[in-house]
């Protein structure tokens, strides 16, 4: 869009103050963090354990162990969730909570807040409103600008704008692991031409891992299956693992403060 090209320095200035020094808090409260890491909370009280069916307790520990295993194997590598459905945001948020020290970034939400700031709008702007106000080509440019900011952070789960399917978009995402969530198209895209949606969905086929949540499946079950699928992908692609681990470790070293 003309406004983005002419006022590119405005966004650059805004992003420079918005992202580089921003280290988001985990998606749990400080009290939860203290309790989770308190020595007395590493095991459940005896009376509570007795009230939980053994199979449920074993399943909970198994899920936690798998999440810890994936965290260790990833070594800081980021995960990018793509797709045209609505559940990828909830899946990404919960996945970030399961992975130790991982943060969650909602790129479409950041795009909307950035556009709102540039426009000087008082009310929040939705993705539908953004796409109605600007050509999709310019929305894609805004997406790439935001992605360029968040991709520098290691240990991140990032949900991507649905239309981010260009070679340059995948060049950024393939520094990590790209996960496609296959589900029905979000109703909010009803005004987008079918040809455009088909192009987006075809672009998503370049993902590393694909997951199709079962109808009615609980969110925690979906995330557990995704954790296992990502572990399986890493095991089957050791060469790819070496590449993105090196990239992730480099990004991780740069994102950490220098030693005192």
mmCIF file of N, CA and C in Angstrom, residues 14-106:
data_model
loop_
_atom_site.group_PDB
_atom_site.id
_atom_site.type_symbol
_atom_site.label_atom_id
_atom_site.label_comp_id
_atom_site.label_asym_id
_atom_site.label_seq_id
_atom_site.Cartn_x
_atom_site.Cartn_y
_atom_site.Cartn_z
ATOM 1 N N UNK A 14 8.363 2.403 15.031
ATOM 2 C CA UNK A 14 7.469 1.804 16.024
ATOM 3 C C UNK A 14 7.943 0.412 16.426
ATOM 4 N N UNK A 15 8.277 -0.414 15.427
ATOM 5 C CA UNK A 15 8.719 -1.783 15.710
ATOM 6 C C UNK A 15 10.006 -1.801 16.517
ATOM 7 N N UNK A 16 10.890 -0.854 16.237
ATOM 8 C CA UNK A 16 12.176 -0.818 16.933
ATOM 9 C C UNK A 16 11.982 -0.631 18.423
ATOM 10 N N UNK A 17 10.932 0.122 18.777
ATOM 11 C CA UNK A 17 10.681 0.351 20.191
ATOM 12 C C UNK A 17 9.717 -0.664 20.780
ATOM 13 N N UNK A 18 9.013 -1.367 19.896
ATOM 14 C CA UNK A 18 8.012 -2.326 20.375
ATOM 15 C C UNK A 18 8.605 -3.697 20.633
ATOM 16 N N UNK A 19 9.499 -4.185 19.737
ATOM 17 C CA UNK A 19 9.912 -5.586 19.776
ATOM 18 C C UNK A 19 11.286 -5.876 20.380
ATOM 19 N N UNK A 20 12.374 -5.219 19.927
ATOM 20 C CA UNK A 20 13.711 -5.698 20.310
ATOM 21 C C UNK A 20 13.943 -5.883 21.792
ATOM 22 N N UNK A 21 13.410 -4.977 22.633
ATOM 23 C CA UNK A 21 13.663 -5.090 24.057
ATOM 24 C C UNK A 21 12.511 -5.754 24.795
ATOM 25 N N UNK A 22 11.589 -6.284 24.031
ATOM 26 C CA UNK A 22 10.414 -6.897 24.651
ATOM 27 C C UNK A 22 10.642 -8.385 24.856
ATOM 28 N N UNK A 23 10.591 -8.789 26.115
ATOM 29 C CA UNK A 23 10.691 -10.209 26.441
ATOM 30 C C UNK A 23 9.386 -10.594 27.122
ATOM 31 N N UNK A 24 8.443 -11.168 26.379
ATOM 32 C CA UNK A 24 7.126 -11.453 26.944
ATOM 33 C C UNK A 24 7.192 -12.445 28.087
ATOM 34 N N UNK A 25 6.296 -12.258 29.044
ATOM 35 C CA UNK A 25 6.231 -13.181 30.174
ATOM 36 C C UNK A 25 5.606 -14.485 29.721
ATOM 37 N N UNK A 26 5.923 -15.570 30.381
ATOM 38 C CA UNK A 26 5.279 -16.846 30.045
ATOM 39 C C UNK A 26 3.778 -16.713 30.206
ATOM 40 N N UNK A 27 3.038 -17.651 29.591
ATOM 41 C CA UNK A 27 1.586 -17.589 29.642
ATOM 42 C C UNK A 27 1.040 -18.205 30.923
ATOM 43 N N UNK A 28 1.716 -17.932 32.018
ATOM 44 C CA UNK A 28 1.161 -18.282 33.316
ATOM 45 C C UNK A 28 1.503 -17.152 34.261
ATOM 46 N N UNK A 29 0.795 -17.031 35.352
ATOM 47 C CA UNK A 29 1.020 -15.931 36.272
ATOM 48 C C UNK A 29 2.258 -16.186 37.105
ATOM 49 N N UNK A 30 2.711 -15.114 37.771
ATOM 50 C CA UNK A 30 3.896 -15.257 38.626
ATOM 51 C C UNK A 30 3.646 -16.264 39.733
ATOM 52 N N UNK A 31 2.412 -16.252 40.286
ATOM 53 C CA UNK A 31 2.102 -17.206 41.351
ATOM 54 C C UNK A 31 2.176 -18.630 40.829
ATOM 55 N N UNK A 32 1.661 -18.853 39.620
ATOM 56 C CA UNK A 32 1.727 -20.195 39.030
ATOM 57 C C UNK A 32 3.170 -20.603 38.815
ATOM 58 N N UNK A 33 3.996 -19.642 38.369
ATOM 59 C CA UNK A 33 5.404 -19.953 38.111
ATOM 60 C C UNK A 33 6.118 -20.343 39.396
ATOM 61 N N UNK A 34 5.843 -19.581 40.479
ATOM 62 C CA UNK A 34 6.482 -19.897 41.761
ATOM 63 C C UNK A 34 6.037 -21.264 42.265
ATOM 64 N N UNK A 35 4.724 -21.537 42.155
ATOM 65 C CA UNK A 35 4.221 -22.827 42.619
ATOM 66 C C UNK A 35 4.793 -23.977 41.811
ATOM 67 N N UNK A 36 4.861 -23.769 40.480
ATOM 68 C CA UNK A 36 5.322 -24.835 39.610
ATOM 69 C C UNK A 36 6.777 -25.197 39.901
ATOM 70 N N UNK A 37 7.570 -24.222 40.283
ATOM 71 C CA UNK A 37 8.993 -24.464 40.500
ATOM 72 C C UNK A 37 9.356 -24.624 41.970
ATOM 73 N N UNK A 38 8.370 -24.579 42.858
ATOM 74 C CA UNK A 38 8.633 -24.757 44.279
ATOM 75 C C UNK A 38 8.914 -26.226 44.543
ATOM 76 N N UNK A 39 9.969 -26.528 45.346
ATOM 77 C CA UNK A 39 10.338 -27.923 45.617
ATOM 78 C C UNK A 39 9.178 -28.757 46.142
ATOM 79 N N UNK A 40 8.276 -28.137 46.927
ATOM 80 C CA UNK A 40 7.189 -28.899 47.511
ATOM 81 C C UNK A 40 6.101 -29.213 46.494
ATOM 82 N N UNK A 41 6.199 -28.617 45.300
ATOM 83 C CA UNK A 41 5.160 -28.824 44.293
ATOM 84 C C UNK A 41 5.626 -29.734 43.176
ATOM 85 N N UNK A 42 6.742 -30.415 43.374
ATOM 86 C CA UNK A 42 7.211 -31.341 42.360
ATOM 87 C C UNK A 42 6.450 -32.652 42.396
ATOM 88 N N UNK A 43 5.688 -32.878 43.470
ATOM 89 C CA UNK A 43 4.842 -34.067 43.566
ATOM 90 C C UNK A 43 3.514 -33.660 44.183
ATOM 91 N N UNK A 44 2.463 -34.419 43.867
ATOM 92 C CA UNK A 44 1.140 -34.102 44.379
ATOM 93 C C UNK A 44 0.994 -34.577 45.823
ATOM 94 N N UNK A 45 0.189 -33.862 46.635
ATOM 95 C CA UNK A 45 -0.096 -34.329 47.992
ATOM 96 C C UNK A 45 -0.719 -35.723 47.940
ATOM 97 N N UNK A 46 -0.453 -36.526 48.963
ATOM 98 C CA UNK A 46 -0.896 -37.920 48.957
ATOM 99 C C UNK A 46 -2.406 -38.034 48.838
ATOM 100 N N UNK A 47 -3.156 -37.163 49.536
ATOM 101 C CA UNK A 47 -4.616 -37.260 49.493
ATOM 102 C C UNK A 47 -5.161 -36.921 48.102
ATOM 103 N N UNK A 48 -4.471 -36.041 47.385
ATOM 104 C CA UNK A 48 -4.907 -35.684 46.039
ATOM 105 C C UNK A 48 -4.625 -36.837 45.084
ATOM 106 N N UNK A 49 -3.444 -37.436 45.204
ATOM 107 C CA UNK A 49 -3.085 -38.553 44.330
ATOM 108 C C UNK A 49 -4.090 -39.698 44.443
ATOM 109 N N UNK A 50 -4.589 -39.932 45.665
ATOM 110 C CA UNK A 50 -5.517 -41.034 45.870
ATOM 111 C C UNK A 50 -6.855 -40.786 45.178
ATOM 112 N N UNK A 51 -7.216 -39.498 45.019
ATOM 113 C CA UNK A 51 -8.498 -39.167 44.409
ATOM 114 C C UNK A 51 -8.438 -39.177 42.887
ATOM 115 N N UNK A 52 -7.246 -39.175 42.301
ATOM 116 C CA UNK A 52 -7.096 -39.177 40.851
ATOM 117 C C UNK A 52 -6.920 -40.616 40.366
ATOM 118 N N UNK A 53 -7.714 -41.055 39.404
ATOM 119 C CA UNK A 53 -7.555 -42.420 38.871
ATOM 120 C C UNK A 53 -6.124 -42.626 38.386
ATOM 121 N N UNK A 54 -5.511 -43.767 38.693
ATOM 122 C CA UNK A 54 -4.117 -44.023 38.309
ATOM 123 C C UNK A 54 -3.848 -43.822 36.823
ATOM 124 N N UNK A 55 -4.798 -44.250 35.961
ATOM 125 C CA UNK A 55 -4.572 -44.118 34.524
ATOM 126 C C UNK A 55 -4.545 -42.646 34.100
ATOM 127 N N UNK A 56 -5.361 -41.805 34.757
ATOM 128 C CA UNK A 56 -5.364 -40.377 34.444
ATOM 129 C C UNK A 56 -4.064 -39.725 34.882
ATOM 130 N N UNK A 57 -3.581 -40.131 36.062
ATOM 131 C CA UNK A 57 -2.331 -39.570 36.579
ATOM 132 C C UNK A 57 -1.159 -39.975 35.698
ATOM 133 N N UNK A 58 -1.131 -41.235 35.275
ATOM 134 C CA UNK A 58 -0.055 -41.715 34.410
ATOM 135 C C UNK A 58 -0.066 -40.992 33.068
ATOM 136 N N UNK A 59 -1.268 -40.747 32.548
ATOM 137 C CA UNK A 59 -1.387 -40.049 31.268
ATOM 138 C C UNK A 59 -0.871 -38.615 31.385
ATOM 139 N N UNK A 60 -1.185 -37.963 32.499
ATOM 140 C CA UNK A 60 -0.727 -36.586 32.703
ATOM 141 C C UNK A 60 0.793 -36.514 32.767
ATOM 142 N N UNK A 61 1.420 -37.453 33.492
ATOM 143 C CA UNK A 61 2.880 -37.468 33.579
ATOM 144 C C UNK A 61 3.496 -37.777 32.216
ATOM 145 N N UNK A 62 2.880 -38.681 31.469
ATOM 146 C CA UNK A 62 3.397 -39.047 30.152
ATOM 147 C C UNK A 62 3.374 -37.843 29.199
ATOM 148 N N UNK A 63 2.318 -37.081 29.249
ATOM 149 C CA UNK A 63 2.220 -35.890 28.392
ATOM 150 C C UNK A 63 3.270 -34.853 28.775
ATOM 151 N N UNK A 64 3.465 -34.702 30.060
ATOM 152 C CA UNK A 64 4.463 -33.737 30.516
ATOM 153 C C UNK A 64 5.871 -34.175 30.112
ATOM 154 N N UNK A 65 6.146 -35.457 30.223
ATOM 155 C CA UNK A 65 7.462 -35.974 29.844
ATOM 156 C C UNK A 65 7.726 -35.785 28.354
ATOM 157 N N UNK A 66 6.707 -36.006 27.517
ATOM 158 C CA UNK A 66 6.855 -35.810 26.076
ATOM 159 C C UNK A 66 7.123 -34.342 25.744
ATOM 160 N N UNK A 67 6.441 -33.452 26.443
ATOM 161 C CA UNK A 67 6.659 -32.021 26.218
ATOM 162 C C UNK A 67 8.080 -31.624 26.612
ATOM 163 N N UNK A 68 8.559 -32.174 27.728
ATOM 164 C CA UNK A 68 9.929 -31.890 28.150
ATOM 165 C C UNK A 68 10.932 -32.446 27.150
ATOM 166 N N UNK A 69 10.639 -33.636 26.623
ATOM 167 C CA UNK A 69 11.525 -34.239 25.622
ATOM 168 C C UNK A 69 11.613 -33.360 24.378
ATOM 169 N N UNK A 70 10.462 -32.867 23.918
ATOM 170 C CA UNK A 70 10.466 -32.014 22.733
ATOM 171 C C UNK A 70 11.228 -30.718 22.993
ATOM 172 N N UNK A 71 11.041 -30.153 24.177
ATOM 173 C CA UNK A 71 11.764 -28.922 24.515
ATOM 174 C C UNK A 71 13.268 -29.139 24.419
ATOM 175 N N UNK A 72 13.746 -30.255 24.939
ATOM 176 C CA UNK A 72 15.180 -30.541 24.914
ATOM 177 C C UNK A 72 15.681 -30.784 23.496
ATOM 178 N N UNK A 73 14.884 -31.493 22.690
ATOM 179 C CA UNK A 73 15.294 -31.813 21.326
ATOM 180 C C UNK A 73 15.308 -30.564 20.447
ATOM 181 N N UNK A 74 14.366 -29.670 20.670
ATOM 182 C CA UNK A 74 14.287 -28.457 19.849
ATOM 183 C C UNK A 74 15.487 -27.542 20.060
ATOM 184 N N UNK A 75 16.019 -27.510 21.291
ATOM 185 C CA UNK A 75 17.183 -26.662 21.610
ATOM 186 C C UNK A 75 16.953 -25.204 21.210
ATOM 187 N N UNK A 76 15.755 -24.702 21.461
ATOM 188 C CA UNK A 76 15.476 -23.295 21.188
ATOM 189 C C UNK A 76 14.870 -23.029 19.826
ATOM 190 N N UNK A 77 14.777 -24.048 18.974
ATOM 191 C CA UNK A 77 14.203 -23.866 17.642
ATOM 192 C C UNK A 77 12.745 -23.412 17.757
ATOM 193 N N UNK A 78 12.350 -22.454 16.940
ATOM 194 C CA UNK A 78 10.980 -21.945 16.961
ATOM 195 C C UNK A 78 10.053 -22.794 16.098
ATOM 196 N N UNK A 79 8.770 -22.749 16.425
ATOM 197 C CA UNK A 79 7.741 -23.474 15.691
ATOM 198 C C UNK A 79 6.780 -22.466 15.075
ATOM 199 N N UNK A 80 6.462 -22.660 13.788
ATOM 200 C CA UNK A 80 5.561 -21.752 13.070
ATOM 201 C C UNK A 80 4.295 -22.512 12.683
ATOM 202 N N UNK A 81 3.140 -22.027 13.117
ATOM 203 C CA UNK A 81 1.874 -22.678 12.820
ATOM 204 C C UNK A 81 1.156 -21.946 11.692
ATOM 205 N N UNK A 82 0.826 -22.688 10.634
ATOM 206 C CA UNK A 82 0.136 -22.108 9.486
ATOM 207 C C UNK A 82 -1.177 -22.838 9.261
ATOM 208 N N UNK A 83 -2.056 -22.224 8.464
ATOM 209 C CA UNK A 83 -3.347 -22.823 8.165
ATOM 210 C C UNK A 83 -4.415 -21.754 8.071
ATOM 211 N N UNK A 84 -5.564 -22.109 7.510
ATOM 212 C CA UNK A 84 -6.659 -21.153 7.331
ATOM 213 C C UNK A 84 -7.773 -21.340 8.352
ATOM 214 N N UNK A 85 -7.578 -22.192 9.332
ATOM 215 C CA UNK A 85 -8.606 -22.448 10.336
ATOM 216 C C UNK A 85 -8.436 -21.590 11.571
ATOM 217 N N UNK A 86 -9.434 -21.563 12.444
ATOM 218 C CA UNK A 86 -9.392 -20.707 13.634
ATOM 219 C C UNK A 86 -8.693 -21.305 14.856
ATOM 220 N N UNK A 87 -8.512 -22.646 14.895
ATOM 221 C CA UNK A 87 -8.009 -23.277 16.125
ATOM 222 C C UNK A 87 -6.496 -23.182 16.284
ATOM 223 N N UNK A 88 -5.796 -22.773 15.229
ATOM 224 C CA UNK A 88 -4.330 -22.767 15.330
ATOM 225 C C UNK A 88 -3.824 -21.794 16.393
ATOM 226 N N UNK A 89 -4.599 -20.763 16.690
ATOM 227 C CA UNK A 89 -4.182 -19.805 17.707
ATOM 228 C C UNK A 89 -4.256 -20.430 19.106
ATOM 229 N N UNK A 90 -5.346 -21.110 19.408
ATOM 230 C CA UNK A 90 -5.472 -21.781 20.707
ATOM 231 C C UNK A 90 -4.455 -22.910 20.827
ATOM 232 N N UNK A 91 -4.233 -23.633 19.717
ATOM 233 C CA UNK A 91 -3.252 -24.721 19.722
ATOM 234 C C UNK A 91 -1.859 -24.167 19.982
ATOM 235 N N UNK A 92 -1.511 -23.081 19.299
ATOM 236 C CA UNK A 92 -0.198 -22.480 19.479
ATOM 237 C C UNK A 92 0.017 -21.957 20.888
ATOM 238 N N UNK A 93 -1.019 -21.338 21.444
ATOM 239 C CA UNK A 93 -0.901 -20.785 22.795
ATOM 240 C C UNK A 93 -0.670 -21.901 23.820
ATOM 241 N N UNK A 94 -1.440 -22.987 23.712
ATOM 242 C CA UNK A 94 -1.279 -24.084 24.659
ATOM 243 C C UNK A 94 0.043 -24.810 24.447
ATOM 244 N N UNK A 95 0.467 -24.949 23.203
ATOM 245 C CA UNK A 95 1.753 -25.599 22.925
ATOM 246 C C UNK A 95 2.894 -24.822 23.568
ATOM 247 N N UNK A 96 2.845 -23.503 23.492
ATOM 248 C CA UNK A 96 3.885 -22.674 24.111
ATOM 249 C C UNK A 96 3.900 -22.857 25.623
ATOM 250 N N UNK A 97 2.731 -23.052 26.209
ATOM 251 C CA UNK A 97 2.665 -23.279 27.655
ATOM 252 C C UNK A 97 3.254 -24.632 28.031
ATOM 253 N N UNK A 98 3.104 -25.604 27.152
ATOM 254 C CA UNK A 98 3.624 -26.945 27.439
ATOM 255 C C UNK A 98 5.150 -27.011 27.318
ATOM 256 N N UNK A 99 5.720 -26.204 26.431
ATOM 257 C CA UNK A 99 7.156 -26.239 26.203
ATOM 258 C C UNK A 99 7.858 -25.260 27.142
ATOM 259 N N UNK A 100 8.793 -25.759 27.919
ATOM 260 C CA UNK A 100 9.457 -24.961 28.949
ATOM 261 C C UNK A 100 10.167 -23.756 28.342
ATOM 262 N N UNK A 101 9.860 -22.559 28.868
ATOM 263 C CA UNK A 101 10.493 -21.293 28.480
ATOM 264 C C UNK A 101 10.145 -20.834 27.060
ATOM 265 N N UNK A 102 9.152 -21.440 26.438
ATOM 266 C CA UNK A 102 8.742 -20.986 25.107
ATOM 267 C C UNK A 102 7.705 -19.872 25.225
ATOM 268 N N UNK A 103 7.758 -18.938 24.270
ATOM 269 C CA UNK A 103 6.830 -17.817 24.244
ATOM 270 C C UNK A 103 5.888 -17.957 23.051
ATOM 271 N N UNK A 104 4.741 -17.303 23.148
ATOM 272 C CA UNK A 104 3.746 -17.370 22.092
ATOM 273 C C UNK A 104 3.603 -16.009 21.410
ATOM 274 N N UNK A 105 3.664 -16.016 20.075
ATOM 275 C CA UNK A 105 3.456 -14.792 19.303
ATOM 276 C C UNK A 105 2.299 -15.010 18.326
ATOM 277 N N UNK A 106 1.335 -14.126 18.362
ATOM 278 C CA UNK A 106 0.192 -14.134 17.452
ATOM 279 C C UNK A 106 0.457 -13.054 16.403
#
